[in-house]
Amino acid sequence: MSLALQTFSSVKDANAALQAAGTRYLGGGTLVVRAANEGDVSVSSLIRVTEPTLSAISVSGGKVRLGASVTMAAIARHPELATLAPAARAVGGPAIRNMATVGGNLFAPAPYGDFTVALLALDASVAAEAGEMPIETFLAGRDTSRAVVTAVSFSLPKAESFRFLKVSRVKPKGVSVLSIAAHLQFATDGTVTSARIALGCMADRPIRAKAAEEALLGCKLTSEEIAPALAAAAEGISPITDPIASAWYRAEVLPVHLGRLLLG
Ligand SMILES: Cc1cc2nc3c(=O)[nH]c(=O)nc-3n(C[C@H](O)[C@H](O)[C@H](O)COP(=O)(O)OP(=O)(O)OC[C@H]3O[C@@H](n4cnc5c(N)ncnc54)[C@H](O)[C@@H]3O)c2cc1C
């Protein structure tokens, strides 16, 4: 079956074209082109946009804006995004990272979406032509989305307040058993004053560990004090089963790796 490719210079025109049946947006193509090559006949036409803002990274006044076409490789090598580099480097190998975009990662089903786990912990906003929305709202409705995502924005975390971990069986570029991102703020005595924890592979898309977040408040990061948070981490999860790991295994190892992330 043939696959048409249409290129637009504006997001507005691309959004209009995206309403046609069988039409999908083309980011780096690592998932959508692979699916077409493997015989996914639901896609008959791909749309791309050449608007330069989609590929721009801006870091100013502690705020970050990543255009949706920014690649994982570009994030990993950006001098002001060192805190986020581990999450960008967690996506595939070098060839994948050169193509994989921020926009595509937002739509990637588990076990993919490692960078989106980091964005969820950072409470990013997702922008489209119609406006911005919190990433949690975007993720909940992404299956029915028919609009080009243009950018994500978030406050740049301090190095000591942001942690990311991807667990895979094949190092360094295997698919996730799970991934975890935590954005933590501390009082001067080391007590946690705010916690936002995001999990990958614990549902079909990244989710927050809200019970664990709550249990961490007022704790110091010691084995004893984080124990209730580790026990609460399984609340609300529905891990995926795939050739890498079963849902049971993922649920069993989640508290172990969350503990390592918090204590490490
Ligand atoms: C060998 C291999 C290894 C991989 N390893 C990992 C990994 O370790 N971690 C990981 O997270 N992912 C991994 N992936 C999955 C994938 O490469 C990444 O998730 C990547 O970020 C997807 O981005 P993309 O630009 O290639 O998406 P595409 O394939 O271009 O698009 C994916 C979906 O998102 C939609 N889309 C893309 N951009 C937009 C936009 N701006 N607006 C609206 N819709 C959009 C497309 O229409 C499509 O439905 C891997 C893939 C492969 C093939």
mmCIF file with all atom_site columns, C-alpha atoms in Angstrom, residues 162-233:
data_model
loop_
_atom_site.group_PDB
_atom_site.id
_atom_site.type_symbol
_atom_site.label_atom_id
_atom_site.label_alt_id
_atom_site.label_comp_id
_atom_site.label_asym_id
_atom_site.label_entity_id
_atom_site.label_seq_id
_atom_site.pdbx_PDB_ins_code
_atom_site.Cartn_x
_atom_site.Cartn_y
_atom_site.Cartn_z
_atom_site.occupancy
_atom_site.B_iso_or_equiv
_atom_site.pdbx_formal_charge
_atom_site.auth_seq_id
_atom_site.auth_comp_id
_atom_site.auth_asym_id
_atom_site.auth_atom_id
_atom_site.pdbx_PDB_model_num
ATOM 1  C CA . PHE A 1 162 ? 15.381 16.025 40.004 1.00 0.00 ? 162 PHE A CA 1
ATOM 2  C CA . ARG A 1 163 ? 16.118 12.307 39.725 1.00 0.00 ? 163 ARG A CA 1
ATOM 3  C CA . PHE A 1 164 ? 15.533 9.894  36.851 1.00 0.00 ? 164 PHE A CA 1
ATOM 4  C CA . LEU A 1 165 ? 16.022 6.146  36.590 1.00 0.00 ? 165 LEU A CA 1
ATOM 5  C CA . LYS A 1 166 ? 15.370 3.704  33.783 1.00 0.00 ? 166 LYS A CA 1
ATOM 6  C CA . VAL A 1 167 ? 15.638 -0.016 34.463 1.00 0.00 ? 167 VAL A CA 1
ATOM 7  C CA . SER A 1 168 ? 16.252 -2.287 31.477 1.00 0.00 ? 168 SER A CA 1
ATOM 8  C CA . ARG A 1 169 ? 17.553 -5.801 31.044 1.00 0.00 ? 169 ARG A CA 1
ATOM 9  C CA . VAL A 1 170 ? 19.796 -4.963 28.086 1.00 0.00 ? 170 VAL A CA 1
ATOM 10 C CA . LYS A 1 171 ? 22.276 -2.171 28.865 1.00 0.00 ? 171 LYS A CA 1
ATOM 11 C CA . PRO A 1 172 ? 22.543 0.568  27.795 1.00 0.00 ? 172 PRO A CA 1
ATOM 12 C CA . LYS A 1 173 ? 19.716 0.764  25.251 1.00 0.00 ? 173 LYS A CA 1
ATOM 13 C CA . GLY A 1 174 ? 17.174 -1.877 26.162 1.00 0.00 ? 174 GLY A CA 1
ATOM 14 C CA . VAL A 1 175 ? 13.473 -1.241 26.451 1.00 0.00 ? 175 VAL A CA 1
ATOM 15 C CA . SER A 1 176 ? 12.206 -0.241 29.913 1.00 0.00 ? 176 SER A CA 1
ATOM 16 C CA . VAL A 1 177 ? 11.252 -2.685 32.614 1.00 0.00 ? 177 VAL A CA 1
ATOM 17 C CA . LEU A 1 178 ? 10.215 0.552  34.273 1.00 0.00 ? 178 LEU A CA 1
ATOM 18 C CA . SER A 1 179 ? 11.258 4.162  34.514 1.00 0.00 ? 179 SER A CA 1
ATOM 19 C CA . ILE A 1 180 ? 10.844 6.597  37.392 1.00 0.00 ? 180 ILE A CA 1
ATOM 20 C CA . ALA A 1 181 ? 11.284 10.363 37.639 1.00 0.00 ? 181 ALA A CA 1
ATOM 21 C CA . ALA A 1 182 ? 11.054 12.325 40.875 1.00 0.00 ? 182 ALA A CA 1
ATOM 22 C CA . HIS A 1 183 ? 10.970 16.076 41.420 1.00 0.00 ? 183 HIS A CA 1
ATOM 23 C CA . LEU A 1 184 ? 11.552 16.753 45.104 1.00 0.00 ? 184 LEU A CA 1
ATOM 24 C CA . GLN A 1 185 ? 11.889 19.940 47.152 1.00 0.00 ? 185 GLN A CA 1
ATOM 25 C CA . PHE A 1 186 ? 13.503 19.938 50.587 1.00 0.00 ? 186 PHE A CA 1
ATOM 26 C CA . ALA A 1 187 ? 13.463 22.110 53.714 1.00 0.00 ? 187 ALA A CA 1
ATOM 27 C CA . THR A 1 188 ? 16.858 23.140 55.104 1.00 0.00 ? 188 THR A CA 1
ATOM 28 C CA . ASP A 1 189 ? 16.812 20.153 57.499 1.00 0.00 ? 189 ASP A CA 1
ATOM 29 C CA . GLY A 1 190 ? 16.390 17.728 54.555 1.00 0.00 ? 190 GLY A CA 1
ATOM 30 C CA . THR A 1 191 ? 12.673 17.129 55.041 1.00 0.00 ? 191 THR A CA 1
ATOM 31 C CA . VAL A 1 192 ? 10.692 16.643 51.819 1.00 0.00 ? 192 VAL A CA 1
ATOM 32 C CA . THR A 1 193 ? 8.346  19.620 51.336 1.00 0.00 ? 193 THR A CA 1
ATOM 33 C CA . SER A 1 194 ? 7.015  18.686 47.904 1.00 0.00 ? 194 SER A CA 1
ATOM 34 C CA . ALA A 1 195 ? 7.191  15.527 45.809 1.00 0.00 ? 195 ALA A CA 1
ATOM 35 C CA . ARG A 1 196 ? 6.070  14.675 42.308 1.00 0.00 ? 196 ARG A CA 1
ATOM 36 C CA . ILE A 1 197 ? 6.835  11.137 41.170 1.00 0.00 ? 197 ILE A CA 1
ATOM 37 C CA . ALA A 1 198 ? 6.098  9.740  37.699 1.00 0.00 ? 198 ALA A CA 1
ATOM 38 C CA . LEU A 1 199 ? 6.233  6.099  36.627 1.00 0.00 ? 199 LEU A CA 1
ATOM 39 C CA . GLY A 1 200 ? 6.711  4.465  33.220 1.00 0.00 ? 200 GLY A CA 1
ATOM 40 C CA . CYS A 1 201 ? 5.418  0.954  32.346 1.00 0.00 ? 201 CYS A CA 1
ATOM 41 C CA . MET A 1 202 ? 3.056  1.010  35.331 1.00 0.00 ? 202 MET A CA 1
ATOM 42 C CA . ALA A 1 203 ? 0.104  1.620  32.959 1.00 0.00 ? 203 ALA A CA 1
ATOM 43 C CA . ASP A 1 204 ? -0.252 1.998  29.183 1.00 0.00 ? 204 ASP A CA 1
ATOM 44 C CA . ARG A 1 205 ? 1.149  5.529  29.565 1.00 0.00 ? 205 ARG A CA 1
ATOM 45 C CA . PRO A 1 206 ? 3.153  7.432  32.216 1.00 0.00 ? 206 PRO A CA 1
ATOM 46 C CA . ILE A 1 207 ? 1.275  7.904  35.503 1.00 0.00 ? 207 ILE A CA 1
ATOM 47 C CA . ARG A 1 208 ? 1.908  9.643  38.817 1.00 0.00 ? 208 ARG A CA 1
ATOM 48 C CA . ALA A 1 209 ? 2.534  7.757  42.057 1.00 0.00 ? 209 ALA A CA 1
ATOM 49 C CA . LYS A 1 210 ? 0.254  10.062 44.056 1.00 0.00 ? 210 LYS A CA 1
ATOM 50 C CA . ALA A 1 211 ? 0.040  7.917  47.205 1.00 0.00 ? 211 ALA A CA 1
ATOM 51 C CA . ALA A 1 212 ? 3.840  7.665  47.353 1.00 0.00 ? 212 ALA A CA 1
ATOM 52 C CA . GLU A 1 213 ? 4.141  11.426 46.806 1.00 0.00 ? 213 GLU A CA 1
ATOM 53 C CA . GLU A 1 214 ? 1.852  12.074 49.779 1.00 0.00 ? 214 GLU A CA 1
ATOM 54 C CA . ALA A 1 215 ? 3.627  9.553  51.982 1.00 0.00 ? 215 ALA A CA 1
ATOM 55 C CA . LEU A 1 216 ? 6.975  11.248 51.317 1.00 0.00 ? 216 LEU A CA 1
ATOM 56 C CA . LEU A 1 217 ? 5.904  14.665 52.597 1.00 0.00 ? 217 LEU A CA 1
ATOM 57 C CA . GLY A 1 218 ? 7.565  15.511 55.906 1.00 0.00 ? 218 GLY A CA 1
ATOM 58 C CA . CYS A 1 219 ? 10.031 12.603 55.581 1.00 0.00 ? 219 CYS A CA 1
ATOM 59 C CA . LYS A 1 220 ? 13.786 12.669 55.391 1.00 0.00 ? 220 LYS A CA 1
ATOM 60 C CA . LEU A 1 221 ? 15.260 10.403 52.739 1.00 0.00 ? 221 LEU A CA 1
ATOM 61 C CA . THR A 1 222 ? 16.331 7.552  55.038 1.00 0.00 ? 222 THR A CA 1
ATOM 62 C CA . SER A 1 223 ? 15.410 3.863  54.626 1.00 0.00 ? 223 SER A CA 1
ATOM 63 C CA . GLU A 1 224 ? 13.102 4.016  57.647 1.00 0.00 ? 224 GLU A CA 1
ATOM 64 C CA . GLU A 1 225 ? 11.261 7.203  56.709 1.00 0.00 ? 225 GLU A CA 1
ATOM 65 C CA . ILE A 1 226 ? 10.686 6.367  53.022 1.00 0.00 ? 226 ILE A CA 1
ATOM 66 C CA . ALA A 1 227 ? 9.312  2.866  53.799 1.00 0.00 ? 227 ALA A CA 1
ATOM 67 C CA . PRO A 1 228 ? 5.617  3.999  53.813 1.00 0.00 ? 228 PRO A CA 1
ATOM 68 C CA . ALA A 1 229 ? 6.136  5.738  50.441 1.00 0.00 ? 229 ALA A CA 1
ATOM 69 C CA . LEU A 1 230 ? 7.617  2.564  48.936 1.00 0.00 ? 230 LEU A CA 1
ATOM 70 C CA . ALA A 1 231 ? 4.688  0.535  50.237 1.00 0.00 ? 231 ALA A CA 1
ATOM 71 C CA . ALA A 1 232 ? 2.262  3.091  48.752 1.00 0.00 ? 232 ALA A CA 1
ATOM 72 C CA . ALA A 1 233 ? 3.947  3.132  45.327 1.00 0.00 ? 233 ALA A CA 1
#
